[in-house]
PDB file of C-alpha atoms in Angstrom:
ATOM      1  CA  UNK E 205      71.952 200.479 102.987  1.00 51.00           C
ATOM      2  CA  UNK E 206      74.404 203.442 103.058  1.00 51.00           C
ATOM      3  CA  UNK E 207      71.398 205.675 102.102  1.00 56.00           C
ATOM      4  CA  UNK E 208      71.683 204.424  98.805  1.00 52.00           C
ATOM      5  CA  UNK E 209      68.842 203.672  95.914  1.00 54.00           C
ATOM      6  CA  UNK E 210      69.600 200.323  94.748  1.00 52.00           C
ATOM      7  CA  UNK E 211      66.280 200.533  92.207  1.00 60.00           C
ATOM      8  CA  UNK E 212      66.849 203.955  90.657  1.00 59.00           C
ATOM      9  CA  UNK E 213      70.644 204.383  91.063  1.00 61.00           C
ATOM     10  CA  UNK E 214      72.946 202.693  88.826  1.00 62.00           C
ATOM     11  CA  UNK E 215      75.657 203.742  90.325  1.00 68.00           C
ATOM     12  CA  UNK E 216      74.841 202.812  93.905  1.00 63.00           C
ATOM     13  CA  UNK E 217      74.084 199.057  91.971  1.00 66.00           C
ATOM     14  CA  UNK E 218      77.823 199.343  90.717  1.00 73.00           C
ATOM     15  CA  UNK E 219      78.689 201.017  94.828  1.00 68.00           C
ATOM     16  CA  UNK E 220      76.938 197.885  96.005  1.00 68.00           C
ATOM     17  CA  UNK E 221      79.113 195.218  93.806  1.00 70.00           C
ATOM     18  CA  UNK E 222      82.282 196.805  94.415  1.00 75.00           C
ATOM     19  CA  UNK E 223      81.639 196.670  98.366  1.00 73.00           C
ATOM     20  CA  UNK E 224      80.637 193.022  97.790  1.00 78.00           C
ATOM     21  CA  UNK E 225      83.936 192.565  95.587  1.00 75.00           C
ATOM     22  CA  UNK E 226      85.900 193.702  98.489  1.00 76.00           C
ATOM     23  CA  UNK E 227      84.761 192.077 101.479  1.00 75.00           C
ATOM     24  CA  UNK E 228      85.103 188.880  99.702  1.00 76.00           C
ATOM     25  CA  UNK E 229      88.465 189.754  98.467  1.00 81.00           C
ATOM     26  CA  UNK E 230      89.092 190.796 102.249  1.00 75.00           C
ATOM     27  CA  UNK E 231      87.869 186.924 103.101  1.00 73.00           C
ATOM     28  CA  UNK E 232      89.433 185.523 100.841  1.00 74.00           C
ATOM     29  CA  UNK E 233      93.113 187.324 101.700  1.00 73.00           C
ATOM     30  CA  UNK E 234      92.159 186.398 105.108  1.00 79.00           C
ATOM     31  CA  UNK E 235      91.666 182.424 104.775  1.00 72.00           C
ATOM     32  CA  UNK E 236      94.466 182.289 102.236  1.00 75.00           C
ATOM     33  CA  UNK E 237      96.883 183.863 104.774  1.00 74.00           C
ATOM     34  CA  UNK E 238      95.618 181.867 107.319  1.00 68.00           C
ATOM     35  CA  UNK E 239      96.356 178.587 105.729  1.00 70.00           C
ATOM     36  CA  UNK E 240      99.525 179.722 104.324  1.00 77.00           C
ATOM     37  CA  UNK E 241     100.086 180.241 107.886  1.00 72.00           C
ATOM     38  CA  UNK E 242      99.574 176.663 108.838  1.00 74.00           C
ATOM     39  CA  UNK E 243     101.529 174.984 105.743  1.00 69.00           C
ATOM     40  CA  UNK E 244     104.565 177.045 106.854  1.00 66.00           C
ATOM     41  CA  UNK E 245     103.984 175.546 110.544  1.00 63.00           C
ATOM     42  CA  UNK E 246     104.038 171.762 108.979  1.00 61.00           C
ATOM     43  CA  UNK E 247     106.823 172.194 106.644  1.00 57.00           C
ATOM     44  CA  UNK E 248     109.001 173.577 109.646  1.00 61.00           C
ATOM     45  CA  UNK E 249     107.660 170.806 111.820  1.00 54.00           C
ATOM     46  CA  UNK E 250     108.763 168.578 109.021  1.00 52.00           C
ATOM     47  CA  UNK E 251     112.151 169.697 108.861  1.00 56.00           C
ATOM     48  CA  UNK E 252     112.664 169.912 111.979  1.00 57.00           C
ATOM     49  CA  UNK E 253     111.381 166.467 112.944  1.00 53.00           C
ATOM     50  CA  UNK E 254     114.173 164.481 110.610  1.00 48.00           C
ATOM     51  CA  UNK E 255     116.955 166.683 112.681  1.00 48.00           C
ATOM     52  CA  UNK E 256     115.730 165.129 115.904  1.00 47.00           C
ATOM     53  CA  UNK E 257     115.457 162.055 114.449  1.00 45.00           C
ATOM     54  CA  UNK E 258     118.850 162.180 112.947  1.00 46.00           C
ATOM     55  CA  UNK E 259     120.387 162.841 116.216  1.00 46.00           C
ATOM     56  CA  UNK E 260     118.130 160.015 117.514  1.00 46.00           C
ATOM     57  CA  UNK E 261     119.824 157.320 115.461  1.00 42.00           C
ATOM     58  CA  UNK E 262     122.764 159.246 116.004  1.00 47.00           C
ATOM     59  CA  UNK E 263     122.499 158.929 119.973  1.00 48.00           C
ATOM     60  CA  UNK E 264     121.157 155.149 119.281  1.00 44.00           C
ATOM     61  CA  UNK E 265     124.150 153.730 117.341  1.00 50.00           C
ATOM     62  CA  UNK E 266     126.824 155.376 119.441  1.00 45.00           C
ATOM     63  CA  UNK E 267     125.432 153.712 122.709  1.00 53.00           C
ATOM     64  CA  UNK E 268     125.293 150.611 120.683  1.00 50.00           C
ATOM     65  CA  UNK E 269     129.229 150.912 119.627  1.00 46.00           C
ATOM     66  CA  UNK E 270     130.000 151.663 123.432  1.00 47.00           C
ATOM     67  CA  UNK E 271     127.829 148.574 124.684  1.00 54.00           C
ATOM     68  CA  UNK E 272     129.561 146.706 122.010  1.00 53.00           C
ATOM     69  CA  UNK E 273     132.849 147.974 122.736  1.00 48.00           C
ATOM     70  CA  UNK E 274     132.495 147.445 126.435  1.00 52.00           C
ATOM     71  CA  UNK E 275     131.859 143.894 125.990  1.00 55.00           C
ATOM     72  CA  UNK E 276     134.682 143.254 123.680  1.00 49.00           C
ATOM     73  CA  UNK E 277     136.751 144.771 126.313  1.00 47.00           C
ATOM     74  CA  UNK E 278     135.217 142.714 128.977  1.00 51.00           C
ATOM     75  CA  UNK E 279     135.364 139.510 126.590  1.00 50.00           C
ATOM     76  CA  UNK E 280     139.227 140.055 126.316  1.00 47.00           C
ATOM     77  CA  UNK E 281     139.667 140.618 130.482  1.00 51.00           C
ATOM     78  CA  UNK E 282     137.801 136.997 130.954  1.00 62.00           C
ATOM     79  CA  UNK E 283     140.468 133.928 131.718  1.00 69.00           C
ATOM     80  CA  UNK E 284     139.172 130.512 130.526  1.00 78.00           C
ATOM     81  CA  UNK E 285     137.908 128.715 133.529  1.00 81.00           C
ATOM     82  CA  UNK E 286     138.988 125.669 131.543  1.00 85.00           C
ATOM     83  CA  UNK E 287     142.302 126.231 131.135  1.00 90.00           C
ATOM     84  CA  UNK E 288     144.185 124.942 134.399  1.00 95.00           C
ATOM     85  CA  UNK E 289     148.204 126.683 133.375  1.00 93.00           C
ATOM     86  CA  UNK E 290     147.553 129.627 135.573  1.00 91.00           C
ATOM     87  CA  UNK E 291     148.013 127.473 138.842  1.00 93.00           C
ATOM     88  CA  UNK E 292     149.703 124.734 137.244  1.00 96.00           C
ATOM     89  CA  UNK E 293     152.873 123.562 134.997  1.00 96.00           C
ATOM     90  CA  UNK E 294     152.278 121.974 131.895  1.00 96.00           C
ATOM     91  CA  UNK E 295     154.644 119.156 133.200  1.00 97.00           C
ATOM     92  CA  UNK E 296     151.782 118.518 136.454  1.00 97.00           C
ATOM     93  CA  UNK E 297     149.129 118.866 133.850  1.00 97.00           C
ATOM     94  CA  UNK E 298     150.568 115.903 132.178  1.00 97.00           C
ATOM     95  CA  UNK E 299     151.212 113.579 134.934  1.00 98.00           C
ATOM     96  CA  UNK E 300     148.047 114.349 136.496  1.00 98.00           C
ATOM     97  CA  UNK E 301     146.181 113.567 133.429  1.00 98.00           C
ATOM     98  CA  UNK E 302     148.121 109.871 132.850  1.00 98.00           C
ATOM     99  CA  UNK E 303     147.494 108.872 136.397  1.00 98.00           C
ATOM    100  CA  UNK E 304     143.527 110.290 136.031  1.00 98.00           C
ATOM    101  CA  UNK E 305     143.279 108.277 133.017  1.00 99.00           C
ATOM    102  CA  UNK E 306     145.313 105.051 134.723  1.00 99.00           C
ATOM    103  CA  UNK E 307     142.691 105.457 138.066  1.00 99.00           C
ATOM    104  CA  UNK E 308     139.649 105.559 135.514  1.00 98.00           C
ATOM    105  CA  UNK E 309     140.318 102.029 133.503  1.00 98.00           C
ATOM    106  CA  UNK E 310     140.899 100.293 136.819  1.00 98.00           C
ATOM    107  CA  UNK E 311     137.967 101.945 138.705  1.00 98.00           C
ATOM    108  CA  UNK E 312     135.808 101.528 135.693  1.00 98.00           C
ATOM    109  CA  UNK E 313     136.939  97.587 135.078  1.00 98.00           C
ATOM    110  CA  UNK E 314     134.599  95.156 137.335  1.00 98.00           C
ATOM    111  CA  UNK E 315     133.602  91.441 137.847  1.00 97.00           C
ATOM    112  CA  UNK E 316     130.446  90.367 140.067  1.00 96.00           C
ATOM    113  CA  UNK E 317     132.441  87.180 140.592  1.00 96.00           C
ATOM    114  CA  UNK E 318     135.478  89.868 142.462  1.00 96.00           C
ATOM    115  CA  UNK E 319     132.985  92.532 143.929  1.00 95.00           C
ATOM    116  CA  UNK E 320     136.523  94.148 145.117  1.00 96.00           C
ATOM    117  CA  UNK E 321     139.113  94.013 142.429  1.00 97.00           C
ATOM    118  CA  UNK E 322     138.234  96.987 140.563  1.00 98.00           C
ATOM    119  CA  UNK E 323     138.967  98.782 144.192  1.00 98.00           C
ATOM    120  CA  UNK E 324     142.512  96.945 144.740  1.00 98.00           C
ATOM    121  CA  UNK E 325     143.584  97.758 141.417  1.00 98.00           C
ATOM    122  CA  UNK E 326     142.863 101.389 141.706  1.00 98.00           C
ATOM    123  CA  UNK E 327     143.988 101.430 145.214  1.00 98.00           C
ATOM    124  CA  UNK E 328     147.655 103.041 144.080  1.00 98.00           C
ATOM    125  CA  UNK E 329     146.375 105.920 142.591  1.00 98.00           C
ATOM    126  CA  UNK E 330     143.928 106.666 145.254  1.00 98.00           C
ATOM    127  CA  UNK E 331     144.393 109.111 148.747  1.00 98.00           C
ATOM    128  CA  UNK E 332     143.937 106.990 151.665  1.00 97.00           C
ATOM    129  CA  UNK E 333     140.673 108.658 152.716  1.00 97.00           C
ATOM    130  CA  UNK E 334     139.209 107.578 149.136  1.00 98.00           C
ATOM    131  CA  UNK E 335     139.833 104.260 149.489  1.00 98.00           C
ATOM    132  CA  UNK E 336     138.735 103.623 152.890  1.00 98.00           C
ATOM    133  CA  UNK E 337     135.666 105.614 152.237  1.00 96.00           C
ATOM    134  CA  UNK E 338     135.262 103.372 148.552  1.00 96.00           C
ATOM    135  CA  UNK E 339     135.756 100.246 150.857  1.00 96.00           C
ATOM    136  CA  UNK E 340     132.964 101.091 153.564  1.00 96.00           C
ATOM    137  CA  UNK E 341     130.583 101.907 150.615  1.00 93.00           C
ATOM    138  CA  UNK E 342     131.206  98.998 148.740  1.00 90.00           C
ATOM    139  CA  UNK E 343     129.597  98.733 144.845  1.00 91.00           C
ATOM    140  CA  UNK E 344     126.705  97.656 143.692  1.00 90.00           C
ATOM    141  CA  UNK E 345     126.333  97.152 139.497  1.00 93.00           C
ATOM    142  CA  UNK E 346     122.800  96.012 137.606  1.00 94.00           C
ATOM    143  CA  UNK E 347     123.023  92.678 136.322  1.00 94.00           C
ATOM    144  CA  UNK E 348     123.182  94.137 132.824  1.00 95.00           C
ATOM    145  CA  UNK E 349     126.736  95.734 134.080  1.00 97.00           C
ATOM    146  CA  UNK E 350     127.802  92.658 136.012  1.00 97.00           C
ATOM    147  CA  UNK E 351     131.120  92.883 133.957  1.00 98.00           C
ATOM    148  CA  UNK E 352     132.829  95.908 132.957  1.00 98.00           C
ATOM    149  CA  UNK E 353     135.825  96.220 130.551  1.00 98.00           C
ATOM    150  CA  UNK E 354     137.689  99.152 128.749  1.00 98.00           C
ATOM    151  CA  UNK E 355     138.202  99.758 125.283  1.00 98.00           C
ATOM    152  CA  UNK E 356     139.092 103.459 125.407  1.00 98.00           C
ATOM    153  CA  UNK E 357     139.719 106.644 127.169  1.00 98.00           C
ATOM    154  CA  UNK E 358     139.392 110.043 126.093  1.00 98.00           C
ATOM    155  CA  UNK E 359     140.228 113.443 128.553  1.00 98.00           C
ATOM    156  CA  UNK E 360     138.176 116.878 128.569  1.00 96.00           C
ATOM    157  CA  UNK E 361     138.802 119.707 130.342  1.00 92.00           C
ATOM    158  CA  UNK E 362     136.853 120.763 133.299  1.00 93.00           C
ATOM    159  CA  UNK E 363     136.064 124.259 134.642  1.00 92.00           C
ATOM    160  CA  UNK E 364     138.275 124.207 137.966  1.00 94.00           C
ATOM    161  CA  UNK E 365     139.527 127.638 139.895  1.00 92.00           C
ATOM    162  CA  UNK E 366     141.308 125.566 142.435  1.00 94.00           C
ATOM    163  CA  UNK E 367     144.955 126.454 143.270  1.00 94.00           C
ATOM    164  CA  UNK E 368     145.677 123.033 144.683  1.00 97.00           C
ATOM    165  CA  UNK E 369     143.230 120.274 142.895  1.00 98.00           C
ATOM    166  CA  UNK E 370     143.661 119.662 139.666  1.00 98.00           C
ATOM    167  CA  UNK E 371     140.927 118.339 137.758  1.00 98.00           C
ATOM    168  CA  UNK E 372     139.810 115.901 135.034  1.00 98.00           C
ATOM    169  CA  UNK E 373     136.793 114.426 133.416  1.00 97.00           C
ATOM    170  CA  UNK E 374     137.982 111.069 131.855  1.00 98.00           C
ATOM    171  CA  UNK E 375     135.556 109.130 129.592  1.00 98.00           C
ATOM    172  CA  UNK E 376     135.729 105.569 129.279  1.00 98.00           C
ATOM    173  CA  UNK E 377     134.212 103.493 126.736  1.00 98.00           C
ATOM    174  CA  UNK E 378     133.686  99.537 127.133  1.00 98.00           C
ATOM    175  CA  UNK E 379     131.450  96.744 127.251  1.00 98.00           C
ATOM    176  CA  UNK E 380     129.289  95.742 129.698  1.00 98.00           C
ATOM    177  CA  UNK E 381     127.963  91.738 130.118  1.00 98.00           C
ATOM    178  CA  UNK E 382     124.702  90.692 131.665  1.00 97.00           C
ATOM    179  CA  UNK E 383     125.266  87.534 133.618  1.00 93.00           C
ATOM    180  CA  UNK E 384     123.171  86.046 130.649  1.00 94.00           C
ATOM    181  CA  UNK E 385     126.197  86.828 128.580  1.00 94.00           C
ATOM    182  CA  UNK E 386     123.953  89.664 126.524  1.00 97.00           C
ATOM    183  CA  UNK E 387     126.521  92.551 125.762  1.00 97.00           C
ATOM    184  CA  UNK E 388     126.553  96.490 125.323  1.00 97.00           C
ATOM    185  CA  UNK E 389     128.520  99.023 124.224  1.00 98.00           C
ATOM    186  CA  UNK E 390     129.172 101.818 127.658  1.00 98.00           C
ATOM    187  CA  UNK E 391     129.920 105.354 127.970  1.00 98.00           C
ATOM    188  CA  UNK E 392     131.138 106.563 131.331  1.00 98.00           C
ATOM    189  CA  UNK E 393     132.493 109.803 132.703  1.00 98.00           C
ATOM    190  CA  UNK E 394     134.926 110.303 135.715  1.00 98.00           C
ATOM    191  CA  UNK E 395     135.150 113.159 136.865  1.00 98.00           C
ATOM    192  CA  UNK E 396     138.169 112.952 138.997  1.00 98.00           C
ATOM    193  CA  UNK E 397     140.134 115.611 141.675  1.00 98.00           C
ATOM    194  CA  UNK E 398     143.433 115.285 142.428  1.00 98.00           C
ATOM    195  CA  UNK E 399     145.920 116.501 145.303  1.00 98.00           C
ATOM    196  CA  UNK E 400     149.477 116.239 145.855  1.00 97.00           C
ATOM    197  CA  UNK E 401     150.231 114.075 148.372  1.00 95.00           C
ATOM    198  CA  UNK E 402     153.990 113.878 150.232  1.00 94.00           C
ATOM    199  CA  UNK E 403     155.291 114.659 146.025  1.00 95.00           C
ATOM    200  CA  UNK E 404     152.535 112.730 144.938  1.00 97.00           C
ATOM    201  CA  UNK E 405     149.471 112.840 143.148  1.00 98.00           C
ATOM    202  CA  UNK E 406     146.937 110.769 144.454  1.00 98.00           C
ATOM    203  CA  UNK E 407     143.136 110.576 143.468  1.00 98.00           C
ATOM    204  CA  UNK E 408     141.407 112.484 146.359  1.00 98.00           C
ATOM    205  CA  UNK E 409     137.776 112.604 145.204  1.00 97.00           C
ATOM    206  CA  UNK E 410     135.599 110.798 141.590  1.00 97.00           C
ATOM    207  CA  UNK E 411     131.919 111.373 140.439  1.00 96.00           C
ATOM    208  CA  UNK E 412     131.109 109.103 138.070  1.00 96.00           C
ATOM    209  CA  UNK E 413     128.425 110.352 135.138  1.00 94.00           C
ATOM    210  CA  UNK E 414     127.883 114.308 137.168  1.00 84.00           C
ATOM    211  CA  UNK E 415     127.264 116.499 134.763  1.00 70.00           C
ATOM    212  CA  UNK E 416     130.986 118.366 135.103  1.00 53.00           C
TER     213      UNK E 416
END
């Protein structure tokens, strides 16, 4: 190799070594660089891979404090469907609420032995068109409710976007007798509409146990 006597010449041997010495030095520069090459690729990946993450989170939480923001703001435009002052004086609210209340215990209050009383009774809080309407239909009770009587009333506040009907659910609480005298304790909801009538209020529509 390189015309030189590697069995008589020592100092082609010592040519020979050196030559070997320096192509592996050469390989071993070579792979060294080249993996020095690829560390420095990862650690700048790595650094630069927290930044975008960073700006991520950063991009994350401020669309979460606008969505969040945005709600509060639309939480604090919303009017409380329940609450009926915007069409209506406290002093209606009132009367409308006795005379709901007043309609309910007579409505509710019934003997099988006077199918019709119940009606009569709640006759002058009623619109014309109710009662009529009340009368045709008649009322029919389970023997277990063949007598109805009040013990107490209680008002809640229904959602209600009319202008001109105000609205209550009344709940009246009682005792109901089978004609074989056996007793129970009753819950009952009216949900009840009412109109002004010639500067009156006067019961124009009831639903009795609707969810309200």
């Amino acid at each position: 190799m390189f015309g030189w006597d590697f069995h008589n010449s020592k100092s082609d041997r010592i040519k020979l070594f050196l030559f070997i010495l320096a192509v592996f030095l050469v390989v071993g520069f070579t792979v060294s660089a080249v993996f020095r090459s690829m560390n420095k690729e990862e650690a700048t990946a790595l650094e630069q891979n927290p930044k975008n993450s960073t700006e991520s989170i950063d991009q994350v939480d401020l669309s979460t404090l606008y969505s969040e923001h945005s709600e509060s703001l639309e939480g604090d435009d919303q009017t409380n469907e329940y609450d009926q002052t915007e069409h209506f004086s406290e002093e209606t609210l009132n009367e409308t609420k006795e005379i709901a209340v007043q309609f309910a215990k007579a409505f509710h209050t019934y003997s099988a032995d006077e199918p019709m009383t119940y009606l009569e009774n709640a006759k002058p809080y009623m619109k014309d068109a109710l009662y009529e309407k009340m009368k045709r239909n008649g009322r029919r009770e389970v023997l277990e409710r063949s007598y109805l009587t009040v013990k107490e009333t209680d008002v809640t506040p229904v959602a209600n976007k009319s202008s001109m009907v105000v609205r209550w659910n009344v709940i009246v609480r009682g005792e109901a007798k089978s004609v074989d005298g056996k007793t129970s304790e009753t819950e009952d909801w009216y949900l009840v509409g009412l109109r002004e009538v010639d500067g009156e209020w006067k019961v124009e529509d009831v639903r009795v146990n609707v969810p309200n």
